[in-house]
PDB file of N, H, CA, C and O in Angstrom:
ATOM      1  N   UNK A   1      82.100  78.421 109.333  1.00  0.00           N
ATOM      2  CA  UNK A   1      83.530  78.563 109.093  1.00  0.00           C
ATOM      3  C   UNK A   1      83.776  79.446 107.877  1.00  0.00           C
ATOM      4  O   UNK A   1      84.648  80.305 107.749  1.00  0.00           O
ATOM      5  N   UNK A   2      82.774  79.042 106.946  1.00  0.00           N
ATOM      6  H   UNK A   2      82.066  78.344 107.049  1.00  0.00           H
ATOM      7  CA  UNK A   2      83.299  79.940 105.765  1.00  0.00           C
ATOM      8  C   UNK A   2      82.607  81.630 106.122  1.00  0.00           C
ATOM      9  O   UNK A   2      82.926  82.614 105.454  1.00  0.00           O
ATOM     10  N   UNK A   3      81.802  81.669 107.085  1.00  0.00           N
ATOM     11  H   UNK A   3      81.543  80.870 107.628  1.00  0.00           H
ATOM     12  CA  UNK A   3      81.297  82.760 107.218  1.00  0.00           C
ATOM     13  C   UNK A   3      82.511  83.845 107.728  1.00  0.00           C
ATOM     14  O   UNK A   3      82.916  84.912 107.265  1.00  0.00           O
ATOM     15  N   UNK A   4      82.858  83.084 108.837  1.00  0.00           N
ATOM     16  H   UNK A   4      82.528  82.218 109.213  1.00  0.00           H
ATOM     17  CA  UNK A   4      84.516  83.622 109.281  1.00  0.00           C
ATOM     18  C   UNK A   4      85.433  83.871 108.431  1.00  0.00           C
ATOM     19  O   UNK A   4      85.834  85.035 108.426  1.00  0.00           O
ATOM     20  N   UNK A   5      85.914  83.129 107.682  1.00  0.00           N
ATOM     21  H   UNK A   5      85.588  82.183 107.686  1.00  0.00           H
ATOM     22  CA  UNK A   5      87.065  83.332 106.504  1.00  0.00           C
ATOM     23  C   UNK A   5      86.660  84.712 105.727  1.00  0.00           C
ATOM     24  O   UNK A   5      87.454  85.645 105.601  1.00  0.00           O
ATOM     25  N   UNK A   6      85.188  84.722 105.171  1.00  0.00           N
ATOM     26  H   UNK A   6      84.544  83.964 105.273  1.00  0.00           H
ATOM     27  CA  UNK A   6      84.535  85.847 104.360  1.00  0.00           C
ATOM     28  C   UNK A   6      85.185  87.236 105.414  1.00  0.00           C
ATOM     29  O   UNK A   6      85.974  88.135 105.121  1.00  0.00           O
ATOM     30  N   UNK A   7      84.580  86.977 106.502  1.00  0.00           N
ATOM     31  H   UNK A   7      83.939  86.247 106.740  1.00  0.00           H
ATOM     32  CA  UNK A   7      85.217  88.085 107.482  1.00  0.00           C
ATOM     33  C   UNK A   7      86.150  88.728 107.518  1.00  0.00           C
ATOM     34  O   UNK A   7      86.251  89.953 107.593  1.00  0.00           O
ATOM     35  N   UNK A   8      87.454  87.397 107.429  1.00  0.00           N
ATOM     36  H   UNK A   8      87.373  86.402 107.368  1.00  0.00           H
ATOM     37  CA  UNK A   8      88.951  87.980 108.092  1.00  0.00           C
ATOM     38  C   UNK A   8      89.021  88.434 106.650  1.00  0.00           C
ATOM     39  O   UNK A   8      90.007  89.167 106.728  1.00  0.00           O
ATOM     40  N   UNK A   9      88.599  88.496 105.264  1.00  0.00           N
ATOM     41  H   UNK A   9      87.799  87.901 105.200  1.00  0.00           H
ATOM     42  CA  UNK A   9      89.042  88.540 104.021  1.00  0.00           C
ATOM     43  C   UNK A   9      88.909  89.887 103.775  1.00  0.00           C
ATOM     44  O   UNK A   9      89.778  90.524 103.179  1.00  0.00           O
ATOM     45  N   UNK A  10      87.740  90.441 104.248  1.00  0.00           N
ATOM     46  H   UNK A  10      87.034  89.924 104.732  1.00  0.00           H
ATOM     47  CA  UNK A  10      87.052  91.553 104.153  1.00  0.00           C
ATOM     48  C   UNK A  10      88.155  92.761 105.115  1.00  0.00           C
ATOM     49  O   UNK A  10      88.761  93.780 104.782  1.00  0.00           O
ATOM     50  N   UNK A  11      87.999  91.970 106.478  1.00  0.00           N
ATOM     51  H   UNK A  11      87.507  91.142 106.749  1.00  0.00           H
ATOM     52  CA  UNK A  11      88.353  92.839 107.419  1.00  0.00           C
ATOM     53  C   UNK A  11      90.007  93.243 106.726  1.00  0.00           C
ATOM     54  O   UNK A  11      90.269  94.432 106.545  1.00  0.00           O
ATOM     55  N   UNK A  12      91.140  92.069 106.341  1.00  0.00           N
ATOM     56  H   UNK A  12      90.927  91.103 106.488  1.00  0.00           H
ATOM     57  CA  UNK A  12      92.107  92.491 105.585  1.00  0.00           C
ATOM     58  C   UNK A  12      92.412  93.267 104.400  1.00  0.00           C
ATOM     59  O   UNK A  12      93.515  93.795 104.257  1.00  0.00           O
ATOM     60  N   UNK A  13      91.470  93.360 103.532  1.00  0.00           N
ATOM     61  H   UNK A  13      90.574  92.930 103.649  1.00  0.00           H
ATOM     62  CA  UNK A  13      91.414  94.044 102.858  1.00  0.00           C
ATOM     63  C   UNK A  13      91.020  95.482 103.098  1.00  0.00           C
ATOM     64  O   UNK A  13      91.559  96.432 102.531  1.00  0.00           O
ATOM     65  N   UNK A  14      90.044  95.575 103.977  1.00  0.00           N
ATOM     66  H   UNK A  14      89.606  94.804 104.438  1.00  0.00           H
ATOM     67  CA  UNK A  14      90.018  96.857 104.678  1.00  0.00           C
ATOM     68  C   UNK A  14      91.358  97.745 105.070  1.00  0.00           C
ATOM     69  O   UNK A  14      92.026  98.694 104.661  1.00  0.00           O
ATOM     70  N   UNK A  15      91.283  96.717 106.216  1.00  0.00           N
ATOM     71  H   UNK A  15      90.740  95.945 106.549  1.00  0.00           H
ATOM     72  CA  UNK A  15      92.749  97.326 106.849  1.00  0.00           C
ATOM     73  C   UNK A  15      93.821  97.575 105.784  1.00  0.00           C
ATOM     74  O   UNK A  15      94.254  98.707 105.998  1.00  0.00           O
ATOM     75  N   UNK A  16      94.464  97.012 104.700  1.00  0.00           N
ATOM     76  H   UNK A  16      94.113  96.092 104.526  1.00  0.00           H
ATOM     77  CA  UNK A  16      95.148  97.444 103.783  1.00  0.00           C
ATOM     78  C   UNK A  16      94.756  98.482 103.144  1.00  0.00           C
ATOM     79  O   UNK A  16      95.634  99.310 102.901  1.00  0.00           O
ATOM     80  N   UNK A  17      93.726  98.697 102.798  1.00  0.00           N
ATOM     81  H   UNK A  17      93.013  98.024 102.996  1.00  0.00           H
ATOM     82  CA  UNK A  17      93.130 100.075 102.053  1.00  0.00           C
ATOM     83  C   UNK A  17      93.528 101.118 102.995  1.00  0.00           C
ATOM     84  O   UNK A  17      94.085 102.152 102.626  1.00  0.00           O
ATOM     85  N   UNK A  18      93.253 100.857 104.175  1.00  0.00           N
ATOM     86  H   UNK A  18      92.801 100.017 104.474  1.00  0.00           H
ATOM     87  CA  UNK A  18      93.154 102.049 104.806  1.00  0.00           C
ATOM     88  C   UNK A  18      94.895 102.376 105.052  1.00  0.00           C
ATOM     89  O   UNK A  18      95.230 103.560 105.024  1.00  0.00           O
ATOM     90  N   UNK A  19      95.633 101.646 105.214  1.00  0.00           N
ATOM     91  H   UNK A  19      95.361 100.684 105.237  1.00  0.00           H
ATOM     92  CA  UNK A  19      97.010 102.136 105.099  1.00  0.00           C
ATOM     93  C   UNK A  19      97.554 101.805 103.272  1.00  0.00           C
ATOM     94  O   UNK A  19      98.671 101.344 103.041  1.00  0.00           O
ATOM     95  N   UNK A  20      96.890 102.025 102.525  1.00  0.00           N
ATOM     96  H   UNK A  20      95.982 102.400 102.713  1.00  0.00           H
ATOM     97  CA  UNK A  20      97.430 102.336 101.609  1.00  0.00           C
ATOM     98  C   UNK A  20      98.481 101.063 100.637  1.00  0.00           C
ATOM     99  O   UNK A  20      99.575 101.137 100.077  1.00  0.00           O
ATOM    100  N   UNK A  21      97.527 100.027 100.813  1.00  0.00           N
ATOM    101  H   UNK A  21      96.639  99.966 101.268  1.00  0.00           H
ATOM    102  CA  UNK A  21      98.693  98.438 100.240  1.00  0.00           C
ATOM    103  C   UNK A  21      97.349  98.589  99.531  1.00  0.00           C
ATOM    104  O   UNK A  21      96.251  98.781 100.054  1.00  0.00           O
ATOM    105  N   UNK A  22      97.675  98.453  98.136  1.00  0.00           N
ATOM    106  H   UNK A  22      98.567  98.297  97.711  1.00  0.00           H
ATOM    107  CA  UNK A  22      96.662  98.258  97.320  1.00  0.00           C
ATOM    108  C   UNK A  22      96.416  96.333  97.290  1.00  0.00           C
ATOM    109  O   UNK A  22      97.076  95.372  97.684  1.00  0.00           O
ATOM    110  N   UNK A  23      95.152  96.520  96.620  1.00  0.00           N
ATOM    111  H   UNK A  23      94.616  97.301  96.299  1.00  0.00           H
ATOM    112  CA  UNK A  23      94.322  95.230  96.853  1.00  0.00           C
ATOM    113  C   UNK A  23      94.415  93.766  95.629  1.00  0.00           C
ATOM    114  O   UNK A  23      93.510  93.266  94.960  1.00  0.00           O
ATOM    115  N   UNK A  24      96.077  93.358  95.726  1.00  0.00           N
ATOM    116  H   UNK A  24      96.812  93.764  96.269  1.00  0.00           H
ATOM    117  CA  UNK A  24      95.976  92.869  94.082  1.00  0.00           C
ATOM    118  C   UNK A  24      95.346  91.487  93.679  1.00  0.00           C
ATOM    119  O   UNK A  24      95.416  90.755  92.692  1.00  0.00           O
ATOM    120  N   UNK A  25      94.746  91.464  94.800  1.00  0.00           N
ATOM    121  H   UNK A  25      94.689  92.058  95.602  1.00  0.00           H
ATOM    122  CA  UNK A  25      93.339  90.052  94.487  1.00  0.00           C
ATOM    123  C   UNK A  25      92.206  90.874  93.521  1.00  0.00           C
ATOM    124  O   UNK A  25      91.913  90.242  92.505  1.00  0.00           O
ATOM    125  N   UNK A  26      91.591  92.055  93.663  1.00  0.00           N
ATOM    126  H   UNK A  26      91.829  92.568  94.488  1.00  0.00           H
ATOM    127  CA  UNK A  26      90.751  92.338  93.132  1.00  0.00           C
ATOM    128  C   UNK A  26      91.267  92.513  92.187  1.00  0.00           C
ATOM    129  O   UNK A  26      90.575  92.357  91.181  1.00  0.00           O
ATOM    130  N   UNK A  27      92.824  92.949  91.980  1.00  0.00           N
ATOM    131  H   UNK A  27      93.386  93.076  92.797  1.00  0.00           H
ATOM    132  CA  UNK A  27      93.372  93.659  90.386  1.00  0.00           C
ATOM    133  C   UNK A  27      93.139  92.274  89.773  1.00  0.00           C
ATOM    134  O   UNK A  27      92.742  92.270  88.608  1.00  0.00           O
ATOM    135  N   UNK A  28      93.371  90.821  90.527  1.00  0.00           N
ATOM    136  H   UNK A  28      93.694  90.824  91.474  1.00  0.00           H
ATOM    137  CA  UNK A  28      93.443  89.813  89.358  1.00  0.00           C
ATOM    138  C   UNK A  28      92.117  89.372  89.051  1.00  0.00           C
ATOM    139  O   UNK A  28      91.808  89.205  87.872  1.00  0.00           O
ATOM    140  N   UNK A  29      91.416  89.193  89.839  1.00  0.00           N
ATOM    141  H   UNK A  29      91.667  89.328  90.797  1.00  0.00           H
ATOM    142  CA  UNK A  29      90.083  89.354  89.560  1.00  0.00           C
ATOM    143  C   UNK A  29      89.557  90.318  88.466  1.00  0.00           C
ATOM    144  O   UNK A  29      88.915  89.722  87.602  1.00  0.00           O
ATOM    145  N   UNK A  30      89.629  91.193  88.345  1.00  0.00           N
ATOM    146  H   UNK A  30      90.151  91.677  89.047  1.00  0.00           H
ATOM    147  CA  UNK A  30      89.146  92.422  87.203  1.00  0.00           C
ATOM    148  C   UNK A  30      89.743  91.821  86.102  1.00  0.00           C
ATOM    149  O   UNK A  30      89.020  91.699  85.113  1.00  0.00           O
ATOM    150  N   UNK A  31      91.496  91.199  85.992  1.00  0.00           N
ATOM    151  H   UNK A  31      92.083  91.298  86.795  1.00  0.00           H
ATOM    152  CA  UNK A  31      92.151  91.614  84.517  1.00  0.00           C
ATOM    153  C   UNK A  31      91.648  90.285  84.337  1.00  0.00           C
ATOM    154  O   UNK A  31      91.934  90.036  83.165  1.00  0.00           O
ATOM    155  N   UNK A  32      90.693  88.649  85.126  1.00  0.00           N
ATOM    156  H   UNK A  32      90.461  88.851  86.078  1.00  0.00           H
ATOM    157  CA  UNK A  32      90.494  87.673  84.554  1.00  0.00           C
ATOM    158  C   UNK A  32      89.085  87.995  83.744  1.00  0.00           C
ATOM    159  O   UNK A  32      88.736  87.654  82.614  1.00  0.00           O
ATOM    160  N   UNK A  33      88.334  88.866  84.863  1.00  0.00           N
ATOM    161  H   UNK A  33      88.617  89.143  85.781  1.00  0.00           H
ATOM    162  CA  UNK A  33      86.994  88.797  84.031  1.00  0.00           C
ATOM    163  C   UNK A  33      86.713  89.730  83.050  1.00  0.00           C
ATOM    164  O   UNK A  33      85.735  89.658  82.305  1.00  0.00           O
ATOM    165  N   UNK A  34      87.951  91.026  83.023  1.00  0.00           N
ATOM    166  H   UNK A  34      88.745  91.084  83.627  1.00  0.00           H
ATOM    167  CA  UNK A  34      87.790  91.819  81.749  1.00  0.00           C
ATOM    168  C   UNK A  34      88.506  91.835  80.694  1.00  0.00           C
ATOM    169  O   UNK A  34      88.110  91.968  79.537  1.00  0.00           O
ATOM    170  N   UNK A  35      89.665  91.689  81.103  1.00  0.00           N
ATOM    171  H   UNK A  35      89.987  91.581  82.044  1.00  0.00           H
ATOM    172  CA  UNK A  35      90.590  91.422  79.843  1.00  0.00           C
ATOM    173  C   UNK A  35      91.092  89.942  79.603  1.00  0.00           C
ATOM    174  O   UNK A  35      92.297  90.115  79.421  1.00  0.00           O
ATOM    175  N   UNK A  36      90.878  88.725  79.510  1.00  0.00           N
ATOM    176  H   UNK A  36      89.899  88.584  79.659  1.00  0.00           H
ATOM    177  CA  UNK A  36      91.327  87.600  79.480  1.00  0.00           C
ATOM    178  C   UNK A  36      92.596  87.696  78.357  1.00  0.00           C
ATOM    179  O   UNK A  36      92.763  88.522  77.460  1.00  0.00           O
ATOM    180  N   UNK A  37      93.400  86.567  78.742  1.00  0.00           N
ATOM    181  H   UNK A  37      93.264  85.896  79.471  1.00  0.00           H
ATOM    182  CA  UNK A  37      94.173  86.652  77.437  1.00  0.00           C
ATOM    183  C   UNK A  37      95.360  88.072  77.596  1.00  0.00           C
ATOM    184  O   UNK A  37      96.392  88.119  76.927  1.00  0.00           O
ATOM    185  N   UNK A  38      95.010  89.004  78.469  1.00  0.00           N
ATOM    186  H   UNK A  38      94.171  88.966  79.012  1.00  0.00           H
ATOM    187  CA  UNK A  38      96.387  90.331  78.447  1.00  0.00           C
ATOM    188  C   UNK A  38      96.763  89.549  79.289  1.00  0.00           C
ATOM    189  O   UNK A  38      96.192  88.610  79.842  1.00  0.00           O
ATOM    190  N   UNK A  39      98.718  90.364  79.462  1.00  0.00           N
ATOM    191  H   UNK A  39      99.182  91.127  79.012  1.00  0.00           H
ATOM    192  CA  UNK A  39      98.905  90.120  80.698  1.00  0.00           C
ATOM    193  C   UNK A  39      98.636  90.624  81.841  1.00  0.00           C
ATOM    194  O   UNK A  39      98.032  91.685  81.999  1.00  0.00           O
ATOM    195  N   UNK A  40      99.088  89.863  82.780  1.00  0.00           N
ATOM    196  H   UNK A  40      99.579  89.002  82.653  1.00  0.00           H
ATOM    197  CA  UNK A  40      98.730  90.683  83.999  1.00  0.00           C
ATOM    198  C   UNK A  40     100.329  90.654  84.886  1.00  0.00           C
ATOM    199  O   UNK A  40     101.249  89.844  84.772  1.00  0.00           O
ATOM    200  N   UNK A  41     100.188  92.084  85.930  1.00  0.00           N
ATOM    201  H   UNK A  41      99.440  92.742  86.022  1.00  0.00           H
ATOM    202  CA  UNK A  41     101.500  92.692  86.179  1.00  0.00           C
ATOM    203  C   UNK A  41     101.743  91.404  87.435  1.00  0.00           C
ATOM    204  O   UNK A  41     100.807  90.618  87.578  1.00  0.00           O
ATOM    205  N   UNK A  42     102.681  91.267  88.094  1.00  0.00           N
ATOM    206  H   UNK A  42     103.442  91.906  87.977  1.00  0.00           H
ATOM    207  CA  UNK A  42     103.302  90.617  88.845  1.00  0.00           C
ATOM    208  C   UNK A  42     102.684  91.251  90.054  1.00  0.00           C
ATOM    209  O   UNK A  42     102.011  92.262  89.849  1.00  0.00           O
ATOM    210  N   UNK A  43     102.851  90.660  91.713  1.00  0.00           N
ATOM    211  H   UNK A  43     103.397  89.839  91.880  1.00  0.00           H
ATOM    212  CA  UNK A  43     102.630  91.314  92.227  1.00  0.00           C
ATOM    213  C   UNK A  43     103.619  92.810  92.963  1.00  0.00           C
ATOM    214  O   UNK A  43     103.369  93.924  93.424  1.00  0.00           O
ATOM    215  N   UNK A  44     104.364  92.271  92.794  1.00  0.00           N
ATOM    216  H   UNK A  44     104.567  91.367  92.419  1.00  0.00           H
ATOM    217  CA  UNK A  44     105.802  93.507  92.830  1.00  0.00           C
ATOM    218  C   UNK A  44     105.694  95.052  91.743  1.00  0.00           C
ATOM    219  O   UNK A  44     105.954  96.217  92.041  1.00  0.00           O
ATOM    220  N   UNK A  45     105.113  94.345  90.177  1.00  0.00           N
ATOM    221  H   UNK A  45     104.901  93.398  89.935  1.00  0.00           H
ATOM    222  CA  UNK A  45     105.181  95.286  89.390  1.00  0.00           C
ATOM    223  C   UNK A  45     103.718  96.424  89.578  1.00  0.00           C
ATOM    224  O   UNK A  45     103.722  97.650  89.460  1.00  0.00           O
ATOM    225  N   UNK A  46     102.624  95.571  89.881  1.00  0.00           N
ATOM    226  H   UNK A  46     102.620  94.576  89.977  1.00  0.00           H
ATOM    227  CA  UNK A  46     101.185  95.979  90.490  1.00  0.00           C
ATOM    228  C   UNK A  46     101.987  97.018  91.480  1.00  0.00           C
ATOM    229  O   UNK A  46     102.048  98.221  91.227  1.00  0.00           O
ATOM    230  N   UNK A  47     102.710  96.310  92.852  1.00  0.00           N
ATOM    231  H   UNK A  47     102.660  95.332  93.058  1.00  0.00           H
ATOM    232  CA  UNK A  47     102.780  97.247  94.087  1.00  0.00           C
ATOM    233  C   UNK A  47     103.425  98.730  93.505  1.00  0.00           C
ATOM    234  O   UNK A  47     102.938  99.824  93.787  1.00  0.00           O
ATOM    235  N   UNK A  48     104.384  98.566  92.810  1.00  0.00           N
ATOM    236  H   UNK A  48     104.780  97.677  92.581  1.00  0.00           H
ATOM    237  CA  UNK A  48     105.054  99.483  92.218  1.00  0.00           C
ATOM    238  C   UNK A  48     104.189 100.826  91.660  1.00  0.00           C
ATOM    239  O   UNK A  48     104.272 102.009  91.992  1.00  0.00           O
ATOM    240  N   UNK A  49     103.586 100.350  90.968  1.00  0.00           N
ATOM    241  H   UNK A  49     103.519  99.389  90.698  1.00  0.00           H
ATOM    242  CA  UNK A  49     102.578 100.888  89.805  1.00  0.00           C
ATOM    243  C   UNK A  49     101.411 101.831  90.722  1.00  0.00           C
ATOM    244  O   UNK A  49     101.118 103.005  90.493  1.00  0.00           O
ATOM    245  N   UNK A  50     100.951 101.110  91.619  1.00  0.00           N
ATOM    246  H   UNK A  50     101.189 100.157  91.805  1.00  0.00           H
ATOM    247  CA  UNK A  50     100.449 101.360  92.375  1.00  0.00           C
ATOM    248  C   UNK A  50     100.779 102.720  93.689  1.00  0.00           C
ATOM    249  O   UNK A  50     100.080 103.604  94.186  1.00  0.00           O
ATOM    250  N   UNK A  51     102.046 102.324  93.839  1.00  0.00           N
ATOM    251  H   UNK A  51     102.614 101.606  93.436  1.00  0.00           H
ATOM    252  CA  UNK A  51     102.726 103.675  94.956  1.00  0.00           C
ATOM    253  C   UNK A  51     103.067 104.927  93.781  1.00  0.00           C
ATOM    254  O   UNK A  51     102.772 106.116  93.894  1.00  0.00           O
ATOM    255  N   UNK A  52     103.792 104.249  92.609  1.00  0.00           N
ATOM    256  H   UNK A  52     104.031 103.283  92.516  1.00  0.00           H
ATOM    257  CA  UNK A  52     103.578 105.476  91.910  1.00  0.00           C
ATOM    258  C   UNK A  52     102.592 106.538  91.406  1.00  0.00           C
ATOM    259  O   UNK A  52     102.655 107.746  91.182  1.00  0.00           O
ATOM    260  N   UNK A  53     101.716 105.643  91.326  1.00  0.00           N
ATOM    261  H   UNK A  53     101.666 104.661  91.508  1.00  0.00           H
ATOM    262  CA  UNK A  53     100.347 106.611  91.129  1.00  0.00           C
ATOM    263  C   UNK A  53      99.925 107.457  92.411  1.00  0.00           C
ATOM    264  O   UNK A  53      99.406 108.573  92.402  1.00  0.00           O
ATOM    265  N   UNK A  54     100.175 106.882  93.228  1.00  0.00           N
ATOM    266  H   UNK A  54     100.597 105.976  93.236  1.00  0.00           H
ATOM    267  CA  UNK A  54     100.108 107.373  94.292  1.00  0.00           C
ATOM    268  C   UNK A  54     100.717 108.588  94.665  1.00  0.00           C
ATOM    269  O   UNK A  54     100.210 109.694  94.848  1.00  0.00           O
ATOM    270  N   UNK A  55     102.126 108.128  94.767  1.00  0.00           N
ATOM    271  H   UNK A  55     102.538 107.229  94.618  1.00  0.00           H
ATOM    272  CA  UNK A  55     102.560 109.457  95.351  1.00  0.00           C
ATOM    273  C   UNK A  55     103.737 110.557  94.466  1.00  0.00           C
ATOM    274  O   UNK A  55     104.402 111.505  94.883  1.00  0.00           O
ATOM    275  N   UNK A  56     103.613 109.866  92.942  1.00  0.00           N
ATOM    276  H   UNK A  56     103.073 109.096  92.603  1.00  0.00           H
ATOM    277  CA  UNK A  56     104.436 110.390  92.065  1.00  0.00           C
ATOM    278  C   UNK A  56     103.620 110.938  91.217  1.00  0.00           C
ATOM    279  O   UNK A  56     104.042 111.816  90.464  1.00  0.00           O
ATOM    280  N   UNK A  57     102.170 110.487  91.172  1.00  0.00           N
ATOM    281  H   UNK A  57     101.826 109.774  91.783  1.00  0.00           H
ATOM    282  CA  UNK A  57     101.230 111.244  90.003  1.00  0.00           C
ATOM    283  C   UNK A  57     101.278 110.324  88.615  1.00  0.00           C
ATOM    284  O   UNK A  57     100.711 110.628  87.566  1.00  0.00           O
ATOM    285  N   UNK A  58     101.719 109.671  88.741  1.00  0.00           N
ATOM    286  H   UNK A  58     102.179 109.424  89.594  1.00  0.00           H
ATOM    287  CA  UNK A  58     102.098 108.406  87.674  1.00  0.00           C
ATOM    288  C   UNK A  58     101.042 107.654  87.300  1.00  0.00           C
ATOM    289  O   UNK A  58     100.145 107.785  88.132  1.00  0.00           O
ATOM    290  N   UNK A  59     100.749 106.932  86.429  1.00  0.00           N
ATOM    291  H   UNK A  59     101.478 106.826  85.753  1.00  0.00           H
ATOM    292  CA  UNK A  59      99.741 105.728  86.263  1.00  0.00           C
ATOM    293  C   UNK A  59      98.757 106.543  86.175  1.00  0.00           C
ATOM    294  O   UNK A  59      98.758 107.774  86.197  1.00  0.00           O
ATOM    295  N   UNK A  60      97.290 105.263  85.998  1.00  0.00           N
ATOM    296  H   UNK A  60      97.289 104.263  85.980  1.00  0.00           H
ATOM    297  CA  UNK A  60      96.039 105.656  85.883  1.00  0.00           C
ATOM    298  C   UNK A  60      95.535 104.814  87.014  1.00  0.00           C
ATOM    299  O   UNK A  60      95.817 103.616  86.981  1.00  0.00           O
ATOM    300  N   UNK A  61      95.021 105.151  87.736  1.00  0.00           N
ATOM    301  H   UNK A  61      94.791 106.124  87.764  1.00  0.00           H
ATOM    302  CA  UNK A  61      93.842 104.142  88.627  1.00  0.00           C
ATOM    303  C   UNK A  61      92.927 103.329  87.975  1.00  0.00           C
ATOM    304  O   UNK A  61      92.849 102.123  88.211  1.00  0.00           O
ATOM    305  N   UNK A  62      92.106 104.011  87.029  1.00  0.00           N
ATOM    306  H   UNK A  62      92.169 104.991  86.837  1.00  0.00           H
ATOM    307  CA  UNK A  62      91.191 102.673  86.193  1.00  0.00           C
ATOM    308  C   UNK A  62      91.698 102.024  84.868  1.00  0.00           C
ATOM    309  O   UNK A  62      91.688 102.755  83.877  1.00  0.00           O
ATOM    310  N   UNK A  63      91.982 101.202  84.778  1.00  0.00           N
ATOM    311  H   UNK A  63      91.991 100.609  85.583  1.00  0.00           H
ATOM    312  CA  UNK A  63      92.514 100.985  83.583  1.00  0.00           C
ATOM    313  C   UNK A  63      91.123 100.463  82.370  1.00  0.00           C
ATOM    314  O   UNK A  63      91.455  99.853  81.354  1.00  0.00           O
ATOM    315  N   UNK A  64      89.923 100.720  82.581  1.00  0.00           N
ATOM    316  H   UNK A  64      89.654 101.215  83.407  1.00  0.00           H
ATOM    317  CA  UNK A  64      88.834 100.312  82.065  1.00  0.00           C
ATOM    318  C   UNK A  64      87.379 101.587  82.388  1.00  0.00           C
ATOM    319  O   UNK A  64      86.249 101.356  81.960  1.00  0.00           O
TER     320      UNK A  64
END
């Protein structure tokens, strides 16, 4: 069962990459295990941040 779940987790995240919904499980993941203690963006302010970099030239992609 958990082998399945690992699956659909993967396979969703895929599929979002590939149309372009950034991934903000991994963003919270990264800002717990690298920056503890900052904040971290909302998921609205992430999506935001995210299309802007995208298609406005805005932001940085790595923040580390």
């Amino acid at each position: 069962m958990q082998q399945k779940a690992g699956f659909w987790k993967m396979a969703a995240q895929t599929a979002r990459l590939m149309v372009g919904i950034p991934d903000y499980e991994t963003y919270l993941e990264h800002r717990r295990a690298r920056h503890p203690g900052e904040p971290v963006m909302s998921w609205e302010e992430f999506f935001k941040e995210r299309q802007d970099a995208r298609y406005k030239g805005k932001g940085r992609f790595r923040c580390c």
